[in-house]
Amino acid sequence: MANQNNITLSNGAEISLDPDDMDKNFSLFIDKFLIPYFKETNDWNKTIKSSITEIERVSSIFYLSKGEIISKFLKNIESRLPSDIAELTGLDKIEILFENIDDYVESMITIVSSDESQEEVRLKIAKLVENLNLFEISELFIYFAKNKK
């Protein structure tokens, strides 16, 4: 990480990042950006998308891998869901993150199980998930990883 530790987020909140404690950094970010943003918009998907955009901006300032930092950020959100994030109005269940995951999984299994060519399967899966955000795609990966046979 660069020598600079203080950053002003796009919402005007200033946080001091600790290069040796990413969990603390994510906790600060969730408290100073994600939760206030959700309280303002009451839109969880928009909040996740905006938070990921902000995390990407911060990662570029500090020369961090976007993929790695977003993955760690999503894990931090998941770890806080049962406690303080779940207490936010409208977020009483973790399923709110991706309400139709079962429908997507069922559709994906149907497509993959078909007798179509690999190319056709790939195109249909791409079409199915093209409008999902990074968080929703991550939820699909987590689902399949947990349910791997």
mmCIF file of N, CA and C in Angstrom:
data_model
loop_
_atom_site.group_PDB
_atom_site.id
_atom_site.type_symbol
_atom_site.label_atom_id
_atom_site.label_comp_id
_atom_site.label_asym_id
_atom_site.label_seq_id
_atom_site.Cartn_x
_atom_site.Cartn_y
_atom_site.Cartn_z
ATOM 1 N N MET A 1 0.842 -1.171 0.000
ATOM 2 C CA MET A 1 0.000 0.000 0.000
ATOM 3 C C MET A 1 0.891 1.239 0.000
ATOM 4 N N ALA A 2 0.409 2.320 -0.556
ATOM 5 C CA ALA A 2 1.169 3.565 -0.618
ATOM 6 C C ALA A 2 1.324 4.147 0.783
ATOM 7 N N ASN A 3 2.211 5.153 0.908
ATOM 8 C CA ASN A 3 2.441 5.784 2.200
ATOM 9 C C ASN A 3 1.210 6.520 2.709
ATOM 10 N N GLN A 4 0.372 7.012 1.812
ATOM 11 C CA GLN A 4 -0.821 7.765 2.175
ATOM 12 C C GLN A 4 -1.834 6.834 2.839
ATOM 13 N N ASN A 5 -2.375 7.238 3.968
ATOM 14 C CA ASN A 5 -3.338 6.400 4.678
ATOM 15 C C ASN A 5 -4.721 7.025 4.778
ATOM 16 N N ASN A 6 -4.834 8.327 4.621
ATOM 17 C CA ASN A 6 -6.128 8.989 4.737
ATOM 18 C C ASN A 6 -6.761 9.121 3.363
ATOM 19 N N ILE A 7 -8.064 8.905 3.329
ATOM 20 C CA ILE A 7 -8.783 9.039 2.055
ATOM 21 C C ILE A 7 -10.159 9.621 2.335
ATOM 22 N N THR A 8 -10.599 10.464 1.422
ATOM 23 C CA THR A 8 -11.951 11.005 1.493
ATOM 24 C C THR A 8 -12.804 10.224 0.498
ATOM 25 N N LEU A 9 -13.862 9.624 0.991
ATOM 26 C CA LEU A 9 -14.767 8.849 0.147
ATOM 27 C C LEU A 9 -15.651 9.804 -0.654
ATOM 28 N N SER A 10 -16.285 9.289 -1.670
ATOM 29 C CA SER A 10 -17.112 10.130 -2.540
ATOM 30 C C SER A 10 -18.303 10.757 -1.812
ATOM 31 N N ASN A 11 -18.685 10.191 -0.663
ATOM 32 C CA ASN A 11 -19.782 10.779 0.111
ATOM 33 C C ASN A 11 -19.286 11.842 1.092
ATOM 34 N N GLY A 12 -17.970 12.130 1.050
ATOM 35 C CA GLY A 12 -17.392 13.160 1.905
ATOM 36 C C GLY A 12 -16.804 12.640 3.200
ATOM 37 N N ALA A 13 -17.087 11.400 3.560
ATOM 38 C CA ALA A 13 -16.543 10.832 4.795
ATOM 39 C C ALA A 13 -15.048 10.571 4.620
ATOM 40 N N GLU A 14 -14.299 10.861 5.663
ATOM 41 C CA GLU A 14 -12.863 10.617 5.627
ATOM 42 C C GLU A 14 -12.545 9.418 6.518
ATOM 43 N N ILE A 15 -11.742 8.511 5.986
ATOM 44 C CA ILE A 15 -11.318 7.367 6.779
ATOM 45 C C ILE A 15 -9.800 7.250 6.699
ATOM 46 N N SER A 16 -9.238 6.713 7.750
ATOM 47 C CA SER A 16 -7.803 6.474 7.804
ATOM 48 C C SER A 16 -7.580 4.981 7.643
ATOM 49 N N LEU A 17 -6.927 4.608 6.551
ATOM 50 C CA LEU A 17 -6.723 3.202 6.244
ATOM 51 C C LEU A 17 -5.434 2.689 6.858
ATOM 52 N N ASP A 18 -5.500 1.496 7.422
ATOM 53 C CA ASP A 18 -4.355 0.839 8.025
ATOM 54 C C ASP A 18 -3.875 -0.242 7.067
ATOM 55 N N PRO A 19 -2.683 -0.096 6.483
ATOM 56 C CA PRO A 19 -2.210 -1.061 5.486
ATOM 57 C C PRO A 19 -2.049 -2.479 6.045
ATOM 58 N N ASP A 20 -1.999 -2.605 7.363
ATOM 59 C CA ASP A 20 -1.791 -3.920 7.974
ATOM 60 C C ASP A 20 -3.070 -4.545 8.524
ATOM 61 N N ASP A 21 -4.204 -3.862 8.393
ATOM 62 C CA ASP A 21 -5.450 -4.385 8.969
ATOM 63 C C ASP A 21 -6.618 -4.144 8.007
ATOM 64 N N MET A 22 -6.713 -4.998 6.992
ATOM 65 C CA MET A 22 -7.762 -4.846 5.985
ATOM 66 C C MET A 22 -9.153 -5.016 6.589
ATOM 67 N N ASP A 23 -9.310 -5.896 7.570
ATOM 68 C CA ASP A 23 -10.627 -6.070 8.188
ATOM 69 C C ASP A 23 -11.100 -4.773 8.843
ATOM 70 N N LYS A 24 -10.189 -4.074 9.495
ATOM 71 C CA LYS A 24 -10.534 -2.783 10.108
ATOM 72 C C LYS A 24 -10.912 -1.780 9.018
ATOM 73 N N ASN A 25 -10.162 -1.785 7.912
ATOM 74 C CA ASN A 25 -10.460 -0.880 6.803
ATOM 75 C C ASN A 25 -11.857 -1.138 6.255
ATOM 76 N N PHE A 26 -12.191 -2.407 6.047
ATOM 77 C CA PHE A 26 -13.515 -2.734 5.520
ATOM 78 C C PHE A 26 -14.603 -2.361 6.519
ATOM 79 N N SER A 27 -14.345 -2.576 7.790
ATOM 80 C CA SER A 27 -15.320 -2.214 8.815
ATOM 81 C C SER A 27 -15.587 -0.710 8.792
ATOM 82 N N LEU A 28 -14.517 0.071 8.687
ATOM 83 C CA LEU A 28 -14.675 1.528 8.584
ATOM 84 C C LEU A 28 -15.464 1.904 7.334
ATOM 85 N N PHE A 29 -15.128 1.265 6.221
ATOM 86 C CA PHE A 29 -15.811 1.560 4.961
ATOM 87 C C PHE A 29 -17.302 1.228 5.063
ATOM 88 N N ILE A 30 -17.611 0.086 5.641
ATOM 89 C CA ILE A 30 -19.016 -0.315 5.799
ATOM 90 C C ILE A 30 -19.754 0.700 6.672
ATOM 91 N N ASP A 31 -19.106 1.123 7.774
ATOM 92 C CA ASP A 31 -19.733 2.087 8.681
ATOM 93 C C ASP A 31 -19.872 3.478 8.076
ATOM 94 N N LYS A 32 -18.874 3.908 7.309
ATOM 95 C CA LYS A 32 -18.840 5.280 6.806
ATOM 96 C C LYS A 32 -19.435 5.446 5.414
ATOM 97 N N PHE A 33 -19.530 4.354 4.644
ATOM 98 C CA PHE A 33 -20.046 4.483 3.282
ATOM 99 C C PHE A 33 -21.265 3.599 3.036
ATOM 100 N N LEU A 34 -21.119 2.297 3.207
ATOM 101 C CA LEU A 34 -22.191 1.367 2.835
ATOM 102 C C LEU A 34 -23.475 1.603 3.636
ATOM 103 N N ILE A 35 -23.373 1.624 4.947
ATOM 104 C CA ILE A 35 -24.581 1.784 5.775
ATOM 105 C C ILE A 35 -25.249 3.144 5.539
ATOM 106 N N PRO A 36 -24.485 4.253 5.549
ATOM 107 C CA PRO A 36 -25.142 5.540 5.255
ATOM 108 C C PRO A 36 -25.759 5.583 3.850
ATOM 109 N N TYR A 37 -25.087 4.972 2.880
ATOM 110 C CA TYR A 37 -25.617 4.968 1.520
ATOM 111 C C TYR A 37 -26.935 4.199 1.471
ATOM 112 N N PHE A 38 -26.989 3.049 2.134
ATOM 113 C CA PHE A 38 -28.236 2.283 2.142
ATOM 114 C C PHE A 38 -29.349 3.044 2.858
ATOM 115 N N LYS A 39 -29.017 3.675 3.971
ATOM 116 C CA LYS A 39 -30.038 4.439 4.701
ATOM 117 C C LYS A 39 -30.606 5.565 3.837
ATOM 118 N N GLU A 40 -29.753 6.137 2.984
ATOM 119 C CA GLU A 40 -30.189 7.224 2.108
ATOM 120 C C GLU A 40 -31.038 6.715 0.945
ATOM 121 N N THR A 41 -30.643 5.575 0.342
ATOM 122 C CA THR A 41 -31.310 5.100 -0.862
ATOM 123 C C THR A 41 -32.360 4.020 -0.612
ATOM 124 N N ASN A 42 -32.205 3.261 0.470
ATOM 125 C CA ASN A 42 -33.064 2.111 0.768
ATOM 126 C C ASN A 42 -33.097 1.134 -0.409
ATOM 127 N N ASP A 43 -31.969 1.010 -1.101
ATOM 128 C CA ASP A 43 -31.850 0.131 -2.256
ATOM 129 C C ASP A 43 -30.567 -0.677 -2.093
ATOM 130 N N TRP A 44 -30.711 -1.940 -1.685
ATOM 131 C CA TRP A 44 -29.543 -2.764 -1.377
ATOM 132 C C TRP A 44 -28.674 -3.015 -2.611
ATOM 133 N N ASN A 45 -29.273 -3.328 -3.754
ATOM 134 C CA ASN A 45 -28.478 -3.579 -4.951
ATOM 135 C C ASN A 45 -27.695 -2.337 -5.367
ATOM 136 N N LYS A 46 -28.326 -1.191 -5.324
ATOM 137 C CA LYS A 46 -27.645 0.062 -5.663
ATOM 138 C C LYS A 46 -26.523 0.343 -4.660
ATOM 139 N N THR A 47 -26.768 0.032 -3.404
ATOM 140 C CA THR A 47 -25.761 0.226 -2.365
ATOM 141 C C THR A 47 -24.540 -0.651 -2.621
ATOM 142 N N ILE A 48 -24.773 -1.917 -2.964
ATOM 143 C CA ILE A 48 -23.654 -2.828 -3.238
ATOM 144 C C ILE A 48 -22.879 -2.346 -4.462
ATOM 145 N N LYS A 49 -23.596 -1.990 -5.523
ATOM 146 C CA LYS A 49 -22.921 -1.516 -6.740
ATOM 147 C C LYS A 49 -22.095 -0.267 -6.461
ATOM 148 N N SER A 50 -22.658 0.696 -5.759
ATOM 149 C CA SER A 50 -21.932 1.928 -5.442
ATOM 150 C C SER A 50 -20.751 1.646 -4.520
ATOM 151 N N SER A 51 -20.931 0.747 -3.585
ATOM 152 C CA SER A 51 -19.840 0.390 -2.669
ATOM 153 C C SER A 51 -18.695 -0.281 -3.424
ATOM 154 N N ILE A 52 -19.034 -1.157 -4.344
ATOM 155 C CA ILE A 52 -17.993 -1.816 -5.141
ATOM 156 C C ILE A 52 -17.261 -0.790 -6.004
ATOM 157 N N THR A 53 -17.992 0.143 -6.594
ATOM 158 C CA THR A 53 -17.361 1.202 -7.387
ATOM 159 C C THR A 53 -16.408 2.012 -6.512
ATOM 160 N N GLU A 54 -16.834 2.334 -5.308
ATOM 161 C CA GLU A 54 -15.994 3.109 -4.390
ATOM 162 C C GLU A 54 -14.779 2.288 -3.950
ATOM 163 N N ILE A 55 -14.972 1.008 -3.687
ATOM 164 C CA ILE A 55 -13.847 0.127 -3.314
ATOM 165 C C ILE A 55 -12.851 0.050 -4.467
ATOM 166 N N GLU A 56 -13.340 -0.024 -5.702
ATOM 167 C CA GLU A 56 -12.446 -0.053 -6.863
ATOM 168 C C GLU A 56 -11.638 1.243 -6.943
ATOM 169 N N ARG A 57 -12.267 2.369 -6.673
ATOM 170 C CA ARG A 57 -11.567 3.658 -6.689
ATOM 171 C C ARG A 57 -10.478 3.674 -5.622
ATOM 172 N N VAL A 58 -10.817 3.234 -4.429
ATOM 173 C CA VAL A 58 -9.842 3.203 -3.334
ATOM 174 C C VAL A 58 -8.704 2.246 -3.669
ATOM 175 N N SER A 59 -9.029 1.098 -4.253
ATOM 176 C CA SER A 59 -7.987 0.118 -4.577
ATOM 177 C C SER A 59 -7.007 0.672 -5.606
ATOM 178 N N SER A 60 -7.501 1.481 -6.552
ATOM 179 C CA SER A 60 -6.593 2.047 -7.554
ATOM 180 C C SER A 60 -5.692 3.119 -6.946
ATOM 181 N N ILE A 61 -6.199 3.859 -5.997
ATOM 182 C CA ILE A 61 -5.387 4.885 -5.323
ATOM 183 C C ILE A 61 -4.233 4.224 -4.565
ATOM 184 N N PHE A 62 -4.517 3.077 -3.951
ATOM 185 C CA PHE A 62 -3.505 2.402 -3.132
ATOM 186 C C PHE A 62 -2.839 1.230 -3.853
ATOM 187 N N TYR A 63 -3.057 1.139 -5.156
ATOM 188 C CA TYR A 63 -2.412 0.112 -5.984
ATOM 189 C C TYR A 63 -2.679 -1.302 -5.474
ATOM 190 N N LEU A 64 -3.934 -1.584 -5.167
ATOM 191 C CA LEU A 64 -4.335 -2.916 -4.712
ATOM 192 C C LEU A 64 -5.080 -3.629 -5.831
ATOM 193 N N SER A 65 -5.033 -4.933 -5.818
ATOM 194 C CA SER A 65 -5.749 -5.745 -6.800
ATOM 195 C C SER A 65 -7.250 -5.559 -6.602
ATOM 196 N N LYS A 66 -7.948 -5.091 -7.652
ATOM 197 C CA LYS A 66 -9.393 -4.858 -7.551
ATOM 198 C C LYS A 66 -10.141 -6.149 -7.225
ATOM 199 N N GLY A 67 -9.811 -7.209 -7.920
ATOM 200 C CA GLY A 67 -10.505 -8.474 -7.698
ATOM 201 C C GLY A 67 -10.355 -8.966 -6.276
ATOM 202 N N GLU A 68 -9.140 -8.897 -5.764
ATOM 203 C CA GLU A 68 -8.877 -9.375 -4.408
ATOM 204 C C GLU A 68 -9.570 -8.509 -3.359
ATOM 205 N N ILE A 69 -9.497 -7.199 -3.525
ATOM 206 C CA ILE A 69 -10.095 -6.309 -2.529
ATOM 207 C C ILE A 69 -11.627 -6.413 -2.555
ATOM 208 N N ILE A 70 -12.212 -6.575 -3.741
ATOM 209 C CA ILE A 70 -13.671 -6.717 -3.820
ATOM 210 C C ILE A 70 -14.102 -8.029 -3.175
ATOM 211 N N SER A 71 -13.366 -9.089 -3.437
ATOM 212 C CA SER A 71 -13.680 -10.386 -2.828
ATOM 213 C C SER A 71 -13.634 -10.301 -1.305
ATOM 214 N N LYS A 72 -12.593 -9.684 -0.778
ATOM 215 C CA LYS A 72 -12.471 -9.536 0.676
ATOM 216 C C LYS A 72 -13.570 -8.629 1.222
ATOM 217 N N PHE A 73 -13.918 -7.592 0.478
ATOM 218 C CA PHE A 73 -14.990 -6.695 0.891
ATOM 219 C C PHE A 73 -16.313 -7.441 0.991
ATOM 220 N N LEU A 74 -16.629 -8.263 -0.023
ATOM 221 C CA LEU A 74 -17.879 -9.021 -0.016
ATOM 222 C C LEU A 74 -17.915 -10.008 1.154
ATOM 223 N N LYS A 75 -16.775 -10.602 1.473
ATOM 224 C CA LYS A 75 -16.709 -11.506 2.631
ATOM 225 C C LYS A 75 -16.968 -10.744 3.922
ATOM 226 N N ASN A 76 -16.471 -9.525 4.008
ATOM 227 C CA ASN A 76 -16.721 -8.707 5.195
ATOM 228 C C ASN A 76 -18.194 -8.344 5.313
ATOM 229 N N ILE A 77 -18.819 -8.026 4.204
ATOM 230 C CA ILE A 77 -20.258 -7.747 4.229
ATOM 231 C C ILE A 77 -20.997 -8.987 4.713
ATOM 232 N N GLU A 78 -20.647 -10.131 4.154
ATOM 233 C CA GLU A 78 -21.308 -11.378 4.535
ATOM 234 C C GLU A 78 -21.139 -11.663 6.025
ATOM 235 N N SER A 79 -19.954 -11.371 6.567
ATOM 236 C CA SER A 79 -19.732 -11.634 7.995
ATOM 237 C C SER A 79 -20.534 -10.680 8.884
ATOM 238 N N ARG A 80 -20.864 -9.510 8.365
ATOM 239 C CA ARG A 80 -21.625 -8.539 9.158
ATOM 240 C C ARG A 80 -23.130 -8.628 8.926
ATOM 241 N N LEU A 81 -23.547 -9.387 7.934
ATOM 242 C CA LEU A 81 -24.984 -9.489 7.653
ATOM 243 C C LEU A 81 -25.799 -10.010 8.831
ATOM 244 N N PRO A 82 -25.355 -11.056 9.514
ATOM 245 C CA PRO A 82 -26.185 -11.560 10.611
ATOM 246 C C PRO A 82 -26.323 -10.576 11.763
ATOM 247 N N SER A 83 -25.426 -9.612 11.854
ATOM 248 C CA SER A 83 -25.482 -8.681 12.979
ATOM 249 C C SER A 83 -26.009 -7.317 12.555
ATOM 250 N N ASP A 84 -25.149 -6.342 12.453
ATOM 251 C CA ASP A 84 -25.609 -4.960 12.300
ATOM 252 C C ASP A 84 -26.222 -4.641 10.943
ATOM 253 N N ILE A 85 -25.778 -5.240 9.861
ATOM 254 C CA ILE A 85 -26.366 -4.914 8.561
ATOM 255 C C ILE A 85 -27.782 -5.472 8.470
ATOM 256 N N ALA A 86 -28.014 -6.645 9.043
ATOM 257 C CA ALA A 86 -29.353 -7.238 9.019
ATOM 258 C C ALA A 86 -30.366 -6.389 9.784
ATOM 259 N N GLU A 87 -29.888 -5.564 10.701
ATOM 260 C CA GLU A 87 -30.787 -4.715 11.482
ATOM 261 C C GLU A 87 -31.288 -3.497 10.711
ATOM 262 N N LEU A 88 -30.673 -3.220 9.562
ATOM 263 C CA LEU A 88 -31.142 -2.102 8.748
ATOM 264 C C LEU A 88 -32.535 -2.410 8.208
ATOM 265 N N THR A 89 -33.364 -1.426 8.130
ATOM 266 C CA THR A 89 -34.716 -1.597 7.621
ATOM 267 C C THR A 89 -34.683 -2.221 6.235
ATOM 268 N N GLY A 90 -35.431 -3.297 6.055
ATOM 269 C CA GLY A 90 -35.538 -3.925 4.750
ATOM 270 C C GLY A 90 -34.538 -5.028 4.508
ATOM 271 N N LEU A 91 -33.645 -5.279 5.441
ATOM 272 C CA LEU A 91 -32.637 -6.312 5.234
ATOM 273 C C LEU A 91 -32.724 -7.370 6.334
ATOM 274 N N ASP A 92 -33.887 -7.971 6.461
ATOM 275 C CA ASP A 92 -34.056 -8.930 7.538
ATOM 276 C C ASP A 92 -33.584 -10.329 7.180
ATOM 277 N N LYS A 93 -33.253 -10.577 5.926
ATOM 278 C CA LYS A 93 -32.789 -11.900 5.515
ATOM 279 C C LYS A 93 -31.613 -11.750 4.572
ATOM 280 N N ILE A 94 -30.682 -12.660 4.654
ATOM 281 C CA ILE A 94 -29.537 -12.637 3.752
ATOM 282 C C ILE A 94 -29.992 -12.823 2.308
ATOM 283 N N GLU A 95 -31.109 -13.497 2.086
ATOM 284 C CA GLU A 95 -31.592 -13.736 0.736
ATOM 285 C C GLU A 95 -31.906 -12.442 -0.016
ATOM 286 N N ILE A 96 -32.057 -11.343 0.698
ATOM 287 C CA ILE A 96 -32.358 -10.087 0.033
ATOM 288 C C ILE A 96 -31.235 -9.704 -0.920
ATOM 289 N N LEU A 97 -30.040 -10.224 -0.675
ATOM 290 C CA LEU A 97 -28.904 -9.907 -1.530
ATOM 291 C C LEU A 97 -29.117 -10.402 -2.950
ATOM 292 N N PHE A 98 -29.800 -11.522 -3.050
ATOM 293 C CA PHE A 98 -29.984 -12.102 -4.373
ATOM 294 C C PHE A 98 -31.242 -12.963 -4.303
ATOM 295 N N GLU A 99 -32.390 -12.300 -4.381
ATOM 296 C CA GLU A 99 -33.667 -12.957 -4.136
ATOM 297 C C GLU A 99 -33.948 -14.122 -5.075
ATOM 298 N N ASN A 100 -33.488 -14.074 -6.302
ATOM 299 C CA ASN A 100 -33.830 -15.094 -7.287
ATOM 300 C C ASN A 100 -32.718 -16.097 -7.527
ATOM 301 N N ILE A 101 -31.845 -16.313 -6.562
ATOM 302 C CA ILE A 101 -30.708 -17.207 -6.786
ATOM 303 C C ILE A 101 -31.175 -18.612 -7.156
ATOM 304 N N ASP A 102 -32.226 -19.108 -6.521
ATOM 305 C CA ASP A 102 -32.712 -20.459 -6.837
ATOM 306 C C ASP A 102 -33.189 -20.551 -8.280
ATOM 307 N N ASP A 103 -33.842 -19.507 -8.762
ATOM 308 C CA ASP A 103 -34.294 -19.490 -10.153
ATOM 309 C C ASP A 103 -33.107 -19.496 -11.112
ATOM 310 N N TYR A 104 -32.091 -18.699 -10.804
ATOM 311 C CA TYR A 104 -30.896 -18.665 -11.651
ATOM 312 C C TYR A 104 -30.192 -20.022 -11.649
ATOM 313 N N VAL A 105 -30.051 -20.600 -10.469
ATOM 314 C CA VAL A 105 -29.373 -21.896 -10.364
ATOM 315 C C VAL A 105 -30.133 -22.954 -11.165
ATOM 316 N N GLU A 106 -31.436 -22.980 -11.014
ATOM 317 C CA GLU A 106 -32.249 -23.954 -11.752
ATOM 318 C C GLU A 106 -32.103 -23.754 -13.265
ATOM 319 N N SER A 107 -32.152 -22.518 -13.704
ATOM 320 C CA SER A 107 -31.988 -22.234 -15.135
ATOM 321 C C SER A 107 -30.600 -22.638 -15.624
ATOM 322 N N MET A 108 -29.588 -22.360 -14.824
ATOM 323 C CA MET A 108 -28.216 -22.712 -15.209
ATOM 324 C C MET A 108 -28.054 -24.228 -15.310
ATOM 325 N N ILE A 109 -28.596 -24.948 -14.364
ATOM 326 C CA ILE A 109 -28.496 -26.406 -14.393
ATOM 327 C C ILE A 109 -29.227 -26.962 -15.610
ATOM 328 N N THR A 110 -30.390 -26.411 -15.920
ATOM 329 C CA THR A 110 -31.143 -26.849 -17.098
ATOM 330 C C THR A 110 -30.333 -26.608 -18.372
ATOM 331 N N ILE A 111 -29.733 -25.436 -18.477
ATOM 332 C CA ILE A 111 -28.938 -25.107 -19.670
ATOM 333 C C ILE A 111 -27.728 -26.026 -19.781
ATOM 334 N N VAL A 112 -27.003 -26.197 -18.691
ATOM 335 C CA VAL A 112 -25.788 -27.023 -18.710
ATOM 336 C C VAL A 112 -26.117 -28.493 -18.964
ATOM 337 N N SER A 113 -27.260 -28.941 -18.509
ATOM 338 C CA SER A 113 -27.650 -30.346 -18.670
ATOM 339 C C SER A 113 -28.227 -30.651 -20.050
ATOM 340 N N SER A 114 -28.443 -29.647 -20.853
ATOM 341 C CA SER A 114 -29.030 -29.855 -22.178
ATOM 342 C C SER A 114 -28.025 -30.543 -23.103
ATOM 343 N N ASP A 115 -28.514 -31.008 -24.221
ATOM 344 C CA ASP A 115 -27.670 -31.691 -25.203
ATOM 345 C C ASP A 115 -27.046 -30.719 -26.204
ATOM 346 N N GLU A 116 -27.069 -29.451 -25.895
ATOM 347 C CA GLU A 116 -26.550 -28.450 -26.820
ATOM 348 C C GLU A 116 -25.019 -28.423 -26.780
ATOM 349 N N SER A 117 -24.435 -27.796 -27.793
ATOM 350 C CA SER A 117 -22.980 -27.699 -27.871
ATOM 351 C C SER A 117 -22.443 -26.831 -26.730
ATOM 352 N N GLN A 118 -21.161 -26.999 -26.454
ATOM 353 C CA GLN A 118 -20.513 -26.208 -25.402
ATOM 354 C C GLN A 118 -20.635 -24.713 -25.694
ATOM 355 N N GLU A 119 -20.491 -24.354 -26.949
ATOM 356 C CA GLU A 119 -20.595 -22.956 -27.345
ATOM 357 C C GLU A 119 -22.010 -22.421 -27.086
ATOM 358 N N GLU A 120 -23.023 -23.198 -27.438
ATOM 359 C CA GLU A 120 -24.406 -22.776 -27.224
ATOM 360 C C GLU A 120 -24.709 -22.660 -25.724
ATOM 361 N N VAL A 121 -24.211 -23.605 -24.941
ATOM 362 C CA VAL A 121 -24.400 -23.553 -23.484
ATOM 363 C C VAL A 121 -23.745 -22.286 -22.929
ATOM 364 N N ARG A 122 -22.539 -22.015 -23.356
ATOM 365 C CA ARG A 122 -21.805 -20.841 -22.895
ATOM 366 C C ARG A 122 -22.569 -19.556 -23.240
ATOM 367 N N LEU A 123 -23.089 -19.472 -24.447
ATOM 368 C CA LEU A 123 -23.831 -18.284 -24.874
ATOM 369 C C LEU A 123 -25.114 -18.097 -24.055
ATOM 370 N N LYS A 124 -25.825 -19.202 -23.794
ATOM 371 C CA LYS A 124 -27.062 -19.110 -23.014
ATOM 372 C C LYS A 124 -26.786 -18.715 -21.560
ATOM 373 N N ILE A 125 -25.711 -19.268 -20.984
ATOM 374 C CA ILE A 125 -25.350 -18.891 -19.610
ATOM 375 C C ILE A 125 -24.955 -17.419 -19.568
ATOM 376 N N ALA A 126 -24.175 -16.972 -20.549
ATOM 377 C CA ALA A 126 -23.764 -15.565 -20.607
ATOM 378 C C ALA A 126 -24.981 -14.655 -20.709
ATOM 379 N N LYS A 127 -25.940 -15.032 -21.532
ATOM 380 C CA LYS A 127 -27.162 -14.244 -21.693
ATOM 381 C C LYS A 127 -27.949 -14.195 -20.377
ATOM 382 N N LEU A 128 -27.977 -15.327 -19.681
ATOM 383 C CA LEU A 128 -28.715 -15.415 -18.418
ATOM 384 C C LEU A 128 -28.137 -14.480 -17.353
ATOM 385 N N VAL A 129 -26.815 -14.389 -17.275
ATOM 386 C CA VAL A 129 -26.186 -13.638 -16.189
ATOM 387 C C VAL A 129 -25.693 -12.252 -16.599
ATOM 388 N N GLU A 130 -25.941 -11.837 -17.827
ATOM 389 C CA GLU A 130 -25.368 -10.587 -18.313
ATOM 390 C C GLU A 130 -25.781 -9.349 -17.525
ATOM 391 N N ASN A 131 -26.922 -9.365 -16.884
ATOM 392 C CA ASN A 131 -27.377 -8.184 -16.145
ATOM 393 C C ASN A 131 -27.135 -8.277 -14.636
ATOM 394 N N LEU A 132 -26.461 -9.332 -14.207
ATOM 395 C CA LEU A 132 -26.162 -9.455 -12.784
ATOM 396 C C LEU A 132 -24.978 -8.566 -12.433
ATOM 397 N N ASN A 133 -24.969 -8.062 -11.211
ATOM 398 C CA ASN A 133 -23.811 -7.283 -10.770
ATOM 399 C C ASN A 133 -22.762 -8.231 -10.197
ATOM 400 N N LEU A 134 -21.601 -7.690 -9.891
ATOM 401 C CA LEU A 134 -20.497 -8.495 -9.391
ATOM 402 C C LEU A 134 -20.876 -9.228 -8.111
ATOM 403 N N PHE A 135 -21.629 -8.581 -7.248
ATOM 404 C CA PHE A 135 -22.028 -9.204 -5.996
ATOM 405 C C PHE A 135 -22.928 -10.411 -6.260
ATOM 406 N N GLU A 136 -23.877 -10.268 -7.164
ATOM 407 C CA GLU A 136 -24.785 -11.370 -7.477
ATOM 408 C C GLU A 136 -24.040 -12.534 -8.132
ATOM 409 N N ILE A 137 -23.097 -12.212 -9.010
ATOM 410 C CA ILE A 137 -22.288 -13.270 -9.626
ATOM 411 C C ILE A 137 -21.464 -13.972 -8.557
ATOM 412 N N SER A 138 -20.932 -13.205 -7.608
ATOM 413 C CA SER A 138 -20.187 -13.807 -6.502
ATOM 414 C C SER A 138 -21.076 -14.745 -5.692
ATOM 415 N N GLU A 139 -22.314 -14.336 -5.476
ATOM 416 C CA GLU A 139 -23.252 -15.197 -4.748
ATOM 417 C C GLU A 139 -23.472 -16.519 -5.487
ATOM 418 N N LEU A 140 -23.551 -16.470 -6.819
ATOM 419 C CA LEU A 140 -23.681 -17.704 -7.600
ATOM 420 C C LEU A 140 -22.455 -18.590 -7.424
ATOM 421 N N PHE A 141 -21.265 -18.005 -7.487
ATOM 422 C CA PHE A 141 -20.041 -18.779 -7.291
ATOM 423 C C PHE A 141 -20.027 -19.422 -5.903
ATOM 424 N N ILE A 142 -20.388 -18.647 -4.895
ATOM 425 C CA ILE A 142 -20.426 -19.177 -3.528
ATOM 426 C C ILE A 142 -21.416 -20.328 -3.434
ATOM 427 N N TYR A 143 -22.584 -20.143 -4.023
ATOM 428 C CA TYR A 143 -23.601 -21.201 -4.004
ATOM 429 C C TYR A 143 -23.051 -22.489 -4.619
ATOM 430 N N PHE A 144 -22.470 -22.376 -5.822
ATOM 431 C CA PHE A 144 -21.961 -23.575 -6.490
ATOM 432 C C PHE A 144 -20.779 -24.179 -5.757
ATOM 433 N N ALA A 145 -19.929 -23.354 -5.170
ATOM 434 C CA ALA A 145 -18.777 -23.885 -4.421
ATOM 435 C C ALA A 145 -19.244 -24.633 -3.177
ATOM 436 N N LYS A 146 -20.248 -24.109 -2.495
ATOM 437 C CA LYS A 146 -20.762 -24.773 -1.297
ATOM 438 C C LYS A 146 -21.532 -26.056 -1.621
ATOM 439 N N ASN A 147 -22.095 -26.104 -2.799
ATOM 440 C CA ASN A 147 -22.928 -27.260 -3.166
ATOM 441 C C ASN A 147 -22.238 -28.184 -4.159
ATOM 442 N N LYS A 148 -20.919 -28.060 -4.276
ATOM 443 C CA LYS A 148 -20.142 -28.904 -5.182
ATOM 444 C C LYS A 148 -20.254 -30.352 -4.730
ATOM 445 N N LYS A 149 -20.491 -31.226 -5.681
ATOM 446 C CA LYS A 149 -20.652 -32.644 -5.321
ATOM 447 C C LYS A 149 -19.351 -33.379 -5.399
#
